[in-house]
Amino acid sequence: MAGNPRNGRPYRRLVDWLRAQRLPCWLCGRDIGYDLDPRHPLSFTLDHLEPVSKRPDLLLAKENARAAHRRCNSSRGNRTTTQPKTAPQRASRRW
Ligand SMILES: [Zn+2]
């Protein structure tokens, strides 16, 4: 399990740099609970403008880093996690 760049020092420094700015969530625009437990849905996470899966070279780029709620971050992208398909399919109702 070695070699995950997110565990490296430069990444931690990027997270600290972003957290120190106390920015609102770039996805929903609301304040982030910077003092909340990291597992809280409204706590701070570092999100990437360009997903790291597409642009791994931007993992540590400040211009690619955005502050986001844990909730918003995980609902936005990371489809690698298993999510039940609960969305109602209303799209094809026009005919
Ligand atoms: Zn948010």
PDB file of N, CA and C and ligand atoms in Angstrom:
ATOM      1  N   MET A   1       0.823  -1.209   0.000  1.00  0.00           N
ATOM      2  CA  MET A   1       0.000   0.000   0.000  1.00  0.00           C
ATOM      3  C   MET A   1       0.863   1.268   0.000  1.00  0.00           C
ATOM      4  N   ALA A   2       2.129   1.115  -0.212  1.00  0.00           N
ATOM      5  CA  ALA A   2       2.983   2.308  -0.236  1.00  0.00           C
ATOM      6  C   ALA A   2       2.786   3.051  -1.549  1.00  0.00           C
ATOM      7  N   GLY A   3       3.189   4.298  -1.579  1.00  0.00           N
ATOM      8  CA  GLY A   3       3.166   5.032  -2.817  1.00  0.00           C
ATOM      9  C   GLY A   3       1.905   5.808  -3.068  1.00  0.00           C
ATOM     10  N   ASN A   4       0.989   5.860  -2.113  1.00  0.00           N
ATOM     11  CA  ASN A   4      -0.169   6.732  -2.279  1.00  0.00           C
ATOM     12  C   ASN A   4       0.253   8.177  -2.029  1.00  0.00           C
ATOM     13  N   PRO A   5       0.242   9.008  -3.070  1.00  0.00           N
ATOM     14  CA  PRO A   5       0.734  10.381  -2.903  1.00  0.00           C
ATOM     15  C   PRO A   5      -0.098  11.209  -1.943  1.00  0.00           C
ATOM     16  N   ARG A   6      -1.328  10.804  -1.681  1.00  0.00           N
ATOM     17  CA  ARG A   6      -2.160  11.557  -0.760  1.00  0.00           C
ATOM     18  C   ARG A   6      -1.682  11.413   0.680  1.00  0.00           C
ATOM     19  N   ASN A   7      -0.848  10.429   0.926  1.00  0.00           N
ATOM     20  CA  ASN A   7      -0.331  10.280   2.273  1.00  0.00           C
ATOM     21  C   ASN A   7       0.996  10.999   2.447  1.00  0.00           C
ATOM     22  N   GLY A   8       1.487  11.577   1.383  1.00  0.00           N
ATOM     23  CA  GLY A   8       2.810  12.187   1.438  1.00  0.00           C
ATOM     24  C   GLY A   8       2.793  13.556   2.092  1.00  0.00           C
ATOM     25  N   ARG A   9       3.974  14.014   2.442  1.00  0.00           N
ATOM     26  CA  ARG A   9       4.106  15.300   3.091  1.00  0.00           C
ATOM     27  C   ARG A   9       3.637  16.460   2.227  1.00  0.00           C
ATOM     28  N   PRO A  10       4.009  16.503   0.956  1.00  0.00           N
ATOM     29  CA  PRO A  10       3.547  17.631   0.122  1.00  0.00           C
ATOM     30  C   PRO A  10       2.028  17.734   0.063  1.00  0.00           C
ATOM     31  N   TYR A  11       1.379  16.619   0.069  1.00  0.00           N
ATOM     32  CA  TYR A  11      -0.084  16.653   0.018  1.00  0.00           C
ATOM     33  C   TYR A  11      -0.655  17.198   1.313  1.00  0.00           C
ATOM     34  N   ARG A  12      -0.078  16.774   2.434  1.00  0.00           N
ATOM     35  CA  ARG A  12      -0.520  17.298   3.726  1.00  0.00           C
ATOM     36  C   ARG A  12      -0.323  18.802   3.793  1.00  0.00           C
ATOM     37  N   ARG A  13       0.775  19.254   3.216  1.00  0.00           N
ATOM     38  CA  ARG A  13       1.046  20.688   3.232  1.00  0.00           C
ATOM     39  C   ARG A  13       0.020  21.442   2.390  1.00  0.00           C
ATOM     40  N   LEU A  14      -0.366  20.859   1.273  1.00  0.00           N
ATOM     41  CA  LEU A  14      -1.383  21.476   0.433  1.00  0.00           C
ATOM     42  C   LEU A  14      -2.715  21.555   1.182  1.00  0.00           C
ATOM     43  N   VAL A  15      -3.059  20.477   1.884  1.00  0.00           N
ATOM     44  CA  VAL A  15      -4.303  20.458   2.652  1.00  0.00           C
ATOM     45  C   VAL A  15      -4.266  21.537   3.738  1.00  0.00           C
ATOM     46  N   ASP A  16      -3.148  21.637   4.433  1.00  0.00           N
ATOM     47  CA  ASP A  16      -3.027  22.640   5.493  1.00  0.00           C
ATOM     48  C   ASP A  16      -3.118  24.057   4.922  1.00  0.00           C
ATOM     49  N   TRP A  17      -2.506  24.255   3.783  1.00  0.00           N
ATOM     50  CA  TRP A  17      -2.532  25.565   3.122  1.00  0.00           C
ATOM     51  C   TRP A  17      -3.969  25.949   2.772  1.00  0.00           C
ATOM     52  N   LEU A  18      -4.709  25.006   2.272  1.00  0.00           N
ATOM     53  CA  LEU A  18      -6.083  25.289   1.872  1.00  0.00           C
ATOM     54  C   LEU A  18      -6.973  25.482   3.092  1.00  0.00           C
ATOM     55  N   ARG A  19      -6.794  24.637   4.078  1.00  0.00           N
ATOM     56  CA  ARG A  19      -7.620  24.715   5.276  1.00  0.00           C
ATOM     57  C   ARG A  19      -7.442  26.073   5.979  1.00  0.00           C
ATOM     58  N   ALA A  20      -6.222  26.578   5.953  1.00  0.00           N
ATOM     59  CA  ALA A  20      -5.916  27.828   6.646  1.00  0.00           C
ATOM     60  C   ALA A  20      -6.666  29.015   6.053  1.00  0.00           C
ATOM     61  N   GLN A  21      -7.143  28.884   4.841  1.00  0.00           N
ATOM     62  CA  GLN A  21      -7.838  30.004   4.200  1.00  0.00           C
ATOM     63  C   GLN A  21      -9.303  30.109   4.602  1.00  0.00           C
ATOM     64  N   ARG A  22      -9.807  29.059   5.207  1.00  0.00           N
ATOM     65  CA  ARG A  22     -11.183  29.064   5.725  1.00  0.00           C
ATOM     66  C   ARG A  22     -12.186  29.484   4.658  1.00  0.00           C
ATOM     67  N   LEU A  23     -12.007  28.952   3.487  1.00  0.00           N
ATOM     68  CA  LEU A  23     -12.906  29.286   2.383  1.00  0.00           C
ATOM     69  C   LEU A  23     -14.225  28.540   2.526  1.00  0.00           C
ATOM     70  N   PRO A  24     -15.289  29.090   1.960  1.00  0.00           N
ATOM     71  CA  PRO A  24     -16.536  28.325   1.887  1.00  0.00           C
ATOM     72  C   PRO A  24     -16.420  27.206   0.866  1.00  0.00           C
ATOM     73  N   CYS A  25     -17.385  26.327   0.895  1.00  0.00           N
ATOM     74  CA  CYS A  25     -17.405  25.198  -0.031  1.00  0.00           C
ATOM     75  C   CYS A  25     -17.547  25.702  -1.472  1.00  0.00           C
ATOM     76  N   TRP A  26     -16.689  25.238  -2.341  1.00  0.00           N
ATOM     77  CA  TRP A  26     -16.736  25.743  -3.727  1.00  0.00           C
ATOM     78  C   TRP A  26     -17.876  25.094  -4.507  1.00  0.00           C
ATOM     79  N   LEU A  27     -18.483  24.068  -3.947  1.00  0.00           N
ATOM     80  CA  LEU A  27     -19.570  23.397  -4.657  1.00  0.00           C
ATOM     81  C   LEU A  27     -20.939  23.966  -4.290  1.00  0.00           C
ATOM     82  N   CYS A  28     -21.164  24.257  -3.009  1.00  0.00           N
ATOM     83  CA  CYS A  28     -22.479  24.762  -2.617  1.00  0.00           C
ATOM     84  C   CYS A  28     -22.401  26.183  -2.076  1.00  0.00           C
ATOM     85  N   GLY A  29     -21.197  26.707  -1.827  1.00  0.00           N
ATOM     86  CA  GLY A  29     -21.041  28.092  -1.414  1.00  0.00           C
ATOM     87  C   GLY A  29     -21.271  28.355   0.060  1.00  0.00           C
ATOM     88  N   ARG A  30     -21.529  27.327   0.847  1.00  0.00           N
ATOM     89  CA  ARG A  30     -21.777  27.525   2.270  1.00  0.00           C
ATOM     90  C   ARG A  30     -20.499  27.354   3.077  1.00  0.00           C
ATOM     91  N   ASP A  31     -20.562  27.866   4.314  1.00  0.00           N
ATOM     92  CA  ASP A  31     -19.404  27.751   5.185  1.00  0.00           C
ATOM     93  C   ASP A  31     -19.102  26.284   5.497  1.00  0.00           C
ATOM     94  N   ILE A  32     -17.841  26.048   5.709  1.00  0.00           N
ATOM     95  CA  ILE A  32     -17.384  24.699   6.028  1.00  0.00           C
ATOM     96  C   ILE A  32     -17.069  24.620   7.515  1.00  0.00           C
ATOM     97  N   GLY A  33     -17.412  23.524   8.138  1.00  0.00           N
ATOM     98  CA  GLY A  33     -17.130  23.334   9.555  1.00  0.00           C
ATOM     99  C   GLY A  33     -15.692  22.909   9.775  1.00  0.00           C
ATOM    100  N   TYR A  34     -14.799  23.897   9.765  1.00  0.00           N
ATOM    101  CA  TYR A  34     -13.379  23.578   9.837  1.00  0.00           C
ATOM    102  C   TYR A  34     -12.969  22.946  11.165  1.00  0.00           C
ATOM    103  N   ASP A  35     -13.801  23.113  12.164  1.00  0.00           N
ATOM    104  CA  ASP A  35     -13.456  22.538  13.459  1.00  0.00           C
ATOM    105  C   ASP A  35     -14.227  21.260  13.746  1.00  0.00           C
ATOM    106  N   LEU A  36     -14.987  20.817  12.767  1.00  0.00           N
ATOM    107  CA  LEU A  36     -15.773  19.601  12.974  1.00  0.00           C
ATOM    108  C   LEU A  36     -14.898  18.362  12.877  1.00  0.00           C
ATOM    109  N   ASP A  37     -15.423  17.296  13.386  1.00  0.00           N
ATOM    110  CA  ASP A  37     -14.774  16.006  13.223  1.00  0.00           C
ATOM    111  C   ASP A  37     -14.612  15.713  11.735  1.00  0.00           C
ATOM    112  N   PRO A  38     -13.448  15.238  11.314  1.00  0.00           N
ATOM    113  CA  PRO A  38     -13.203  15.001   9.884  1.00  0.00           C
ATOM    114  C   PRO A  38     -14.187  14.039   9.233  1.00  0.00           C
ATOM    115  N   ARG A  39     -14.890  13.271  10.020  1.00  0.00           N
ATOM    116  CA  ARG A  39     -15.866  12.346   9.433  1.00  0.00           C
ATOM    117  C   ARG A  39     -17.238  12.984   9.293  1.00  0.00           C
ATOM    118  N   HIS A  40     -17.383  14.191   9.810  1.00  0.00           N
ATOM    119  CA  HIS A  40     -18.666  14.885   9.718  1.00  0.00           C
ATOM    120  C   HIS A  40     -18.936  15.280   8.261  1.00  0.00           C
ATOM    121  N   PRO A  41     -20.183  15.158   7.809  1.00  0.00           N
ATOM    122  CA  PRO A  41     -20.482  15.480   6.402  1.00  0.00           C
ATOM    123  C   PRO A  41     -20.214  16.925   6.028  1.00  0.00           C
ATOM    124  N   LEU A  42     -20.218  17.816   6.998  1.00  0.00           N
ATOM    125  CA  LEU A  42     -19.965  19.229   6.686  1.00  0.00           C
ATOM    126  C   LEU A  42     -18.546  19.653   7.054  1.00  0.00           C
ATOM    127  N   SER A  43     -17.688  18.709   7.277  1.00  0.00           N
ATOM    128  CA  SER A  43     -16.305  19.046   7.587  1.00  0.00           C
ATOM    129  C   SER A  43     -15.539  19.358   6.299  1.00  0.00           C
ATOM    130  N   PHE A  44     -14.330  19.828   6.478  1.00  0.00           N
ATOM    131  CA  PHE A  44     -13.505  20.257   5.358  1.00  0.00           C
ATOM    132  C   PHE A  44     -12.847  19.074   4.640  1.00  0.00           C
ATOM    133  N   THR A  45     -12.894  19.116   3.326  1.00  0.00           N
ATOM    134  CA  THR A  45     -12.070  18.208   2.529  1.00  0.00           C
ATOM    135  C   THR A  45     -11.438  18.994   1.402  1.00  0.00           C
ATOM    136  N   LEU A  46     -10.355  18.485   0.898  1.00  0.00           N
ATOM    137  CA  LEU A  46      -9.733  19.086  -0.274  1.00  0.00           C
ATOM    138  C   LEU A  46     -10.294  18.390  -1.506  1.00  0.00           C
ATOM    139  N   ASP A  47     -10.899  19.187  -2.348  1.00  0.00           N
ATOM    140  CA  ASP A  47     -11.432  18.649  -3.593  1.00  0.00           C
ATOM    141  C   ASP A  47     -10.539  19.112  -4.737  1.00  0.00           C
ATOM    142  N   HIS A  48     -10.602  18.372  -5.826  1.00  0.00           N
ATOM    143  CA  HIS A  48      -9.792  18.734  -6.981  1.00  0.00           C
ATOM    144  C   HIS A  48     -10.688  19.180  -8.124  1.00  0.00           C
ATOM    145  N   LEU A  49     -10.348  20.341  -8.672  1.00  0.00           N
ATOM    146  CA  LEU A  49     -11.102  20.886  -9.797  1.00  0.00           C
ATOM    147  C   LEU A  49     -11.073  19.905 -10.961  1.00  0.00           C
ATOM    148  N   GLU A  50      -9.898  19.484 -11.332  1.00  0.00           N
ATOM    149  CA  GLU A  50      -9.741  18.407 -12.298  1.00  0.00           C
ATOM    150  C   GLU A  50      -9.522  17.128 -11.505  1.00  0.00           C
ATOM    151  N   PRO A  51     -10.383  16.149 -11.685  1.00  0.00           N
ATOM    152  CA  PRO A  51     -10.247  14.923 -10.897  1.00  0.00           C
ATOM    153  C   PRO A  51      -8.863  14.306 -11.043  1.00  0.00           C
ATOM    154  N   VAL A  52      -8.365  13.840  -9.926  1.00  0.00           N
ATOM    155  CA  VAL A  52      -7.020  13.271  -9.934  1.00  0.00           C
ATOM    156  C   VAL A  52      -6.945  12.034 -10.826  1.00  0.00           C
ATOM    157  N   SER A  53      -8.093  11.380 -10.979  1.00  0.00           N
ATOM    158  CA  SER A  53      -8.099  10.213 -11.852  1.00  0.00           C
ATOM    159  C   SER A  53      -7.781  10.599 -13.290  1.00  0.00           C
ATOM    160  N   LYS A  54      -8.161  11.843 -13.653  1.00  0.00           N
ATOM    161  CA  LYS A  54      -7.869  12.315 -15.006  1.00  0.00           C
ATOM    162  C   LYS A  54      -6.534  13.033 -15.079  1.00  0.00           C
ATOM    163  N   ARG A  55      -6.259  13.794 -14.035  1.00  0.00           N
ATOM    164  CA  ARG A  55      -5.039  14.610 -14.051  1.00  0.00           C
ATOM    165  C   ARG A  55      -4.214  14.359 -12.802  1.00  0.00           C
ATOM    166  N   PRO A  56      -3.593  13.209 -12.722  1.00  0.00           N
ATOM    167  CA  PRO A  56      -2.769  12.920 -11.534  1.00  0.00           C
ATOM    168  C   PRO A  56      -1.617  13.898 -11.372  1.00  0.00           C
ATOM    169  N   ASP A  57      -1.243  14.554 -12.447  1.00  0.00           N
ATOM    170  CA  ASP A  57      -0.151  15.521 -12.345  1.00  0.00           C
ATOM    171  C   ASP A  57      -0.577  16.769 -11.597  1.00  0.00           C
ATOM    172  N   LEU A  58      -1.881  16.967 -11.417  1.00  0.00           N
ATOM    173  CA  LEU A  58      -2.367  18.147 -10.711  1.00  0.00           C
ATOM    174  C   LEU A  58      -2.711  17.852  -9.255  1.00  0.00           C
ATOM    175  N   LEU A  59      -2.325  16.706  -8.776  1.00  0.00           N
ATOM    176  CA  LEU A  59      -2.663  16.326  -7.407  1.00  0.00           C
ATOM    177  C   LEU A  59      -2.181  17.364  -6.399  1.00  0.00           C
ATOM    178  N   LEU A  60      -1.003  17.895  -6.619  1.00  0.00           N
ATOM    179  CA  LEU A  60      -0.421  18.826  -5.659  1.00  0.00           C
ATOM    180  C   LEU A  60      -0.466  20.265  -6.144  1.00  0.00           C
ATOM    181  N   ALA A  61      -1.217  20.533  -7.197  1.00  0.00           N
ATOM    182  CA  ALA A  61      -1.276  21.883  -7.740  1.00  0.00           C
ATOM    183  C   ALA A  61      -2.273  22.726  -6.952  1.00  0.00           C
ATOM    184  N   LYS A  62      -1.792  23.872  -6.451  1.00  0.00           N
ATOM    185  CA  LYS A  62      -2.665  24.733  -5.661  1.00  0.00           C
ATOM    186  C   LYS A  62      -3.845  25.235  -6.485  1.00  0.00           C
ATOM    187  N   GLU A  63      -3.599  25.509  -7.761  1.00  0.00           N
ATOM    188  CA  GLU A  63      -4.678  26.041  -8.596  1.00  0.00           C
ATOM    189  C   GLU A  63      -5.742  24.992  -8.885  1.00  0.00           C
ATOM    190  N   ASN A  64      -5.442  23.758  -8.581  1.00  0.00           N
ATOM    191  CA  ASN A  64      -6.429  22.699  -8.793  1.00  0.00           C
ATOM    192  C   ASN A  64      -7.135  22.311  -7.499  1.00  0.00           C
ATOM    193  N   ALA A  65      -6.733  22.898  -6.390  1.00  0.00           N
ATOM    194  CA  ALA A  65      -7.289  22.523  -5.093  1.00  0.00           C
ATOM    195  C   ALA A  65      -8.460  23.429  -4.730  1.00  0.00           C
ATOM    196  N   ARG A  66      -9.526  22.835  -4.237  1.00  0.00           N
ATOM    197  CA  ARG A  66     -10.696  23.588  -3.800  1.00  0.00           C
ATOM    198  C   ARG A  66     -11.164  23.044  -2.457  1.00  0.00           C
ATOM    199  N   ALA A  67     -11.674  23.956  -1.628  1.00  0.00           N
ATOM    200  CA  ALA A  67     -12.237  23.535  -0.350  1.00  0.00           C
ATOM    201  C   ALA A  67     -13.675  23.088  -0.556  1.00  0.00           C
ATOM    202  N   ALA A  68     -14.020  21.968   0.016  1.00  0.00           N
ATOM    203  CA  ALA A  68     -15.378  21.453  -0.141  1.00  0.00           C
ATOM    204  C   ALA A  68     -15.807  20.718   1.112  1.00  0.00           C
ATOM    205  N   HIS A  69     -17.117  20.678   1.329  1.00  0.00           N
ATOM    206  CA  HIS A  69     -17.658  19.817   2.362  1.00  0.00           C
ATOM    207  C   HIS A  69     -17.373  18.357   2.002  1.00  0.00           C
ATOM    208  N   ARG A  70     -17.211  17.551   3.016  1.00  0.00           N
ATOM    209  CA  ARG A  70     -17.088  16.120   2.749  1.00  0.00           C
ATOM    210  C   ARG A  70     -18.294  15.615   1.970  1.00  0.00           C
ATOM    211  N   ARG A  71     -19.470  16.074   2.386  1.00  0.00           N
ATOM    212  CA  ARG A  71     -20.713  15.685   1.745  1.00  0.00           C
ATOM    213  C   ARG A  71     -20.714  16.020   0.258  1.00  0.00           C
ATOM    214  N   CYS A  72     -20.371  17.292  -0.047  1.00  0.00           N
ATOM    215  CA  CYS A  72     -20.415  17.745  -1.436  1.00  0.00           C
ATOM    216  C   CYS A  72     -19.338  17.059  -2.267  1.00  0.00           C
ATOM    217  N   ASN A  73     -18.185  16.908  -1.674  1.00  0.00           N
ATOM    218  CA  ASN A  73     -17.080  16.291  -2.380  1.00  0.00           C
ATOM    219  C   ASN A  73     -17.433  14.868  -2.800  1.00  0.00           C
ATOM    220  N   SER A  74     -17.987  14.124  -1.887  1.00  0.00           N
ATOM    221  CA  SER A  74     -18.234  12.719  -2.211  1.00  0.00           C
ATOM    222  C   SER A  74     -19.459  12.556  -3.098  1.00  0.00           C
ATOM    223  N   SER A  75     -20.405  13.493  -3.016  1.00  0.00           N
ATOM    224  CA  SER A  75     -21.576  13.370  -3.877  1.00  0.00           C
ATOM    225  C   SER A  75     -21.273  13.827  -5.286  1.00  0.00           C
ATOM    226  N   ARG A  76     -20.187  14.572  -5.436  1.00  0.00           N
ATOM    227  CA  ARG A  76     -19.874  15.128  -6.737  1.00  0.00           C
ATOM    228  C   ARG A  76     -19.228  14.120  -7.662  1.00  0.00           C
ATOM    229  N   GLY A  77     -18.161  13.541  -7.210  1.00  0.00           N
ATOM    230  CA  GLY A  77     -17.366  12.770  -8.146  1.00  0.00           C
ATOM    231  C   GLY A  77     -17.272  11.329  -7.766  1.00  0.00           C
ATOM    232  N   ASN A  78     -16.189  11.018  -7.180  1.00  0.00           N
ATOM    233  CA  ASN A  78     -15.778   9.684  -6.748  1.00  0.00           C
ATOM    234  C   ASN A  78     -16.819   8.596  -6.916  1.00  0.00           C
ATOM    235  N   ARG A  79     -17.097   8.270  -8.119  1.00  0.00           N
ATOM    236  CA  ARG A  79     -18.100   7.233  -8.364  1.00  0.00           C
ATOM    237  C   ARG A  79     -17.528   5.837  -8.159  1.00  0.00           C
ATOM    238  N   THR A  80     -16.331   5.795  -7.669  1.00  0.00           N
ATOM    239  CA  THR A  80     -15.739   4.483  -7.406  1.00  0.00           C
ATOM    240  C   THR A  80     -16.406   3.836  -6.204  1.00  0.00           C
ATOM    241  N   THR A  81     -16.986   4.679  -5.322  1.00  0.00           N
ATOM    242  CA  THR A  81     -17.690   4.109  -4.189  1.00  0.00           C
ATOM    243  C   THR A  81     -19.032   3.566  -4.658  1.00  0.00           C
ATOM    244  N   THR A  82     -19.476   2.546  -4.035  1.00  0.00           N
ATOM    245  CA  THR A  82     -20.725   1.922  -4.447  1.00  0.00           C
ATOM    246  C   THR A  82     -21.897   2.790  -4.024  1.00  0.00           C
ATOM    247  N   GLN A  83     -22.678   3.207  -4.996  1.00  0.00           N
ATOM    248  CA  GLN A  83     -23.850   4.004  -4.688  1.00  0.00           C
ATOM    249  C   GLN A  83     -25.083   3.332  -5.280  1.00  0.00           C
ATOM    250  N   PRO A  84     -26.101   3.154  -4.466  1.00  0.00           N
ATOM    251  CA  PRO A  84     -27.328   2.556  -4.975  1.00  0.00           C
ATOM    252  C   PRO A  84     -28.005   3.478  -5.978  1.00  0.00           C
ATOM    253  N   LYS A  85     -28.551   2.896  -6.997  1.00  0.00           N
ATOM    254  CA  LYS A  85     -29.234   3.693  -8.021  1.00  0.00           C
ATOM    255  C   LYS A  85     -30.655   3.989  -7.560  1.00  0.00           C
ATOM    256  N   THR A  86     -30.800   5.118  -6.898  1.00  0.00           N
ATOM    257  CA  THR A  86     -32.114   5.454  -6.383  1.00  0.00           C
ATOM    258  C   THR A  86     -32.776   6.553  -7.188  1.00  0.00           C
ATOM    259  N   ALA A  87     -32.063   7.102  -8.161  1.00  0.00           N
ATOM    260  CA  ALA A  87     -32.617   8.217  -8.913  1.00  0.00           C
ATOM    261  C   ALA A  87     -33.810   7.770  -9.752  1.00  0.00           C
ATOM    262  N   PRO A  88     -34.925   8.439  -9.599  1.00  0.00           N
ATOM    263  CA  PRO A  88     -36.093   8.088 -10.415  1.00  0.00           C
ATOM    264  C   PRO A  88     -35.853   8.461 -11.881  1.00  0.00           C
ATOM    265  N   GLN A  89     -36.315   7.637 -12.744  1.00  0.00           N
ATOM    266  CA  GLN A  89     -36.050   7.881 -14.160  1.00  0.00           C
ATOM    267  C   GLN A  89     -37.240   8.552 -14.810  1.00  0.00           C
ATOM    268  N   ARG A  90     -37.192   9.856 -14.772  1.00  0.00           N
ATOM    269  CA  ARG A  90     -38.300  10.622 -15.341  1.00  0.00           C
ATOM    270  C   ARG A  90     -37.968  11.168 -16.718  1.00  0.00           C
ATOM    271  N   ALA A  91     -36.733  10.965 -17.113  1.00  0.00           N
ATOM    272  CA  ALA A  91     -36.248  11.638 -18.311  1.00  0.00           C
ATOM    273  C   ALA A  91     -37.002  11.183 -19.562  1.00  0.00           C
ATOM    274  N   SER A  92     -37.352   9.930 -19.619  1.00  0.00           N
ATOM    275  CA  SER A  92     -37.906   9.409 -20.853  1.00  0.00           C
ATOM    276  C   SER A  92     -39.435   9.422 -20.820  1.00  0.00           C
ATOM    277  N   ARG A  93     -39.987  10.522 -20.290  1.00  0.00           N
ATOM    278  CA  ARG A  93     -41.448  10.529 -20.159  1.00  0.00           C
ATOM    279  C   ARG A  93     -42.123  11.463 -21.147  1.00  0.00           C
ATOM    280  N   ARG A  94     -41.345  11.895 -22.111  1.00  0.00           N
ATOM    281  CA  ARG A  94     -41.858  12.942 -22.985  1.00  0.00           C
ATOM    282  C   ARG A  94     -42.755  12.418 -24.078  1.00  0.00           C
ATOM    283  N   TRP A  95     -42.597  11.211 -24.414  1.00  0.00           N
ATOM    284  CA  TRP A  95     -43.353  10.677 -25.546  1.00  0.00           C
ATOM    285  C   TRP A  95     -44.738  10.445 -25.094  1.00  0.00           C
TER     286      TRP A  95
HETATM  287 ZN    ZN B   1     -20.771  22.146   0.190  1.00  0.00          ZN
END
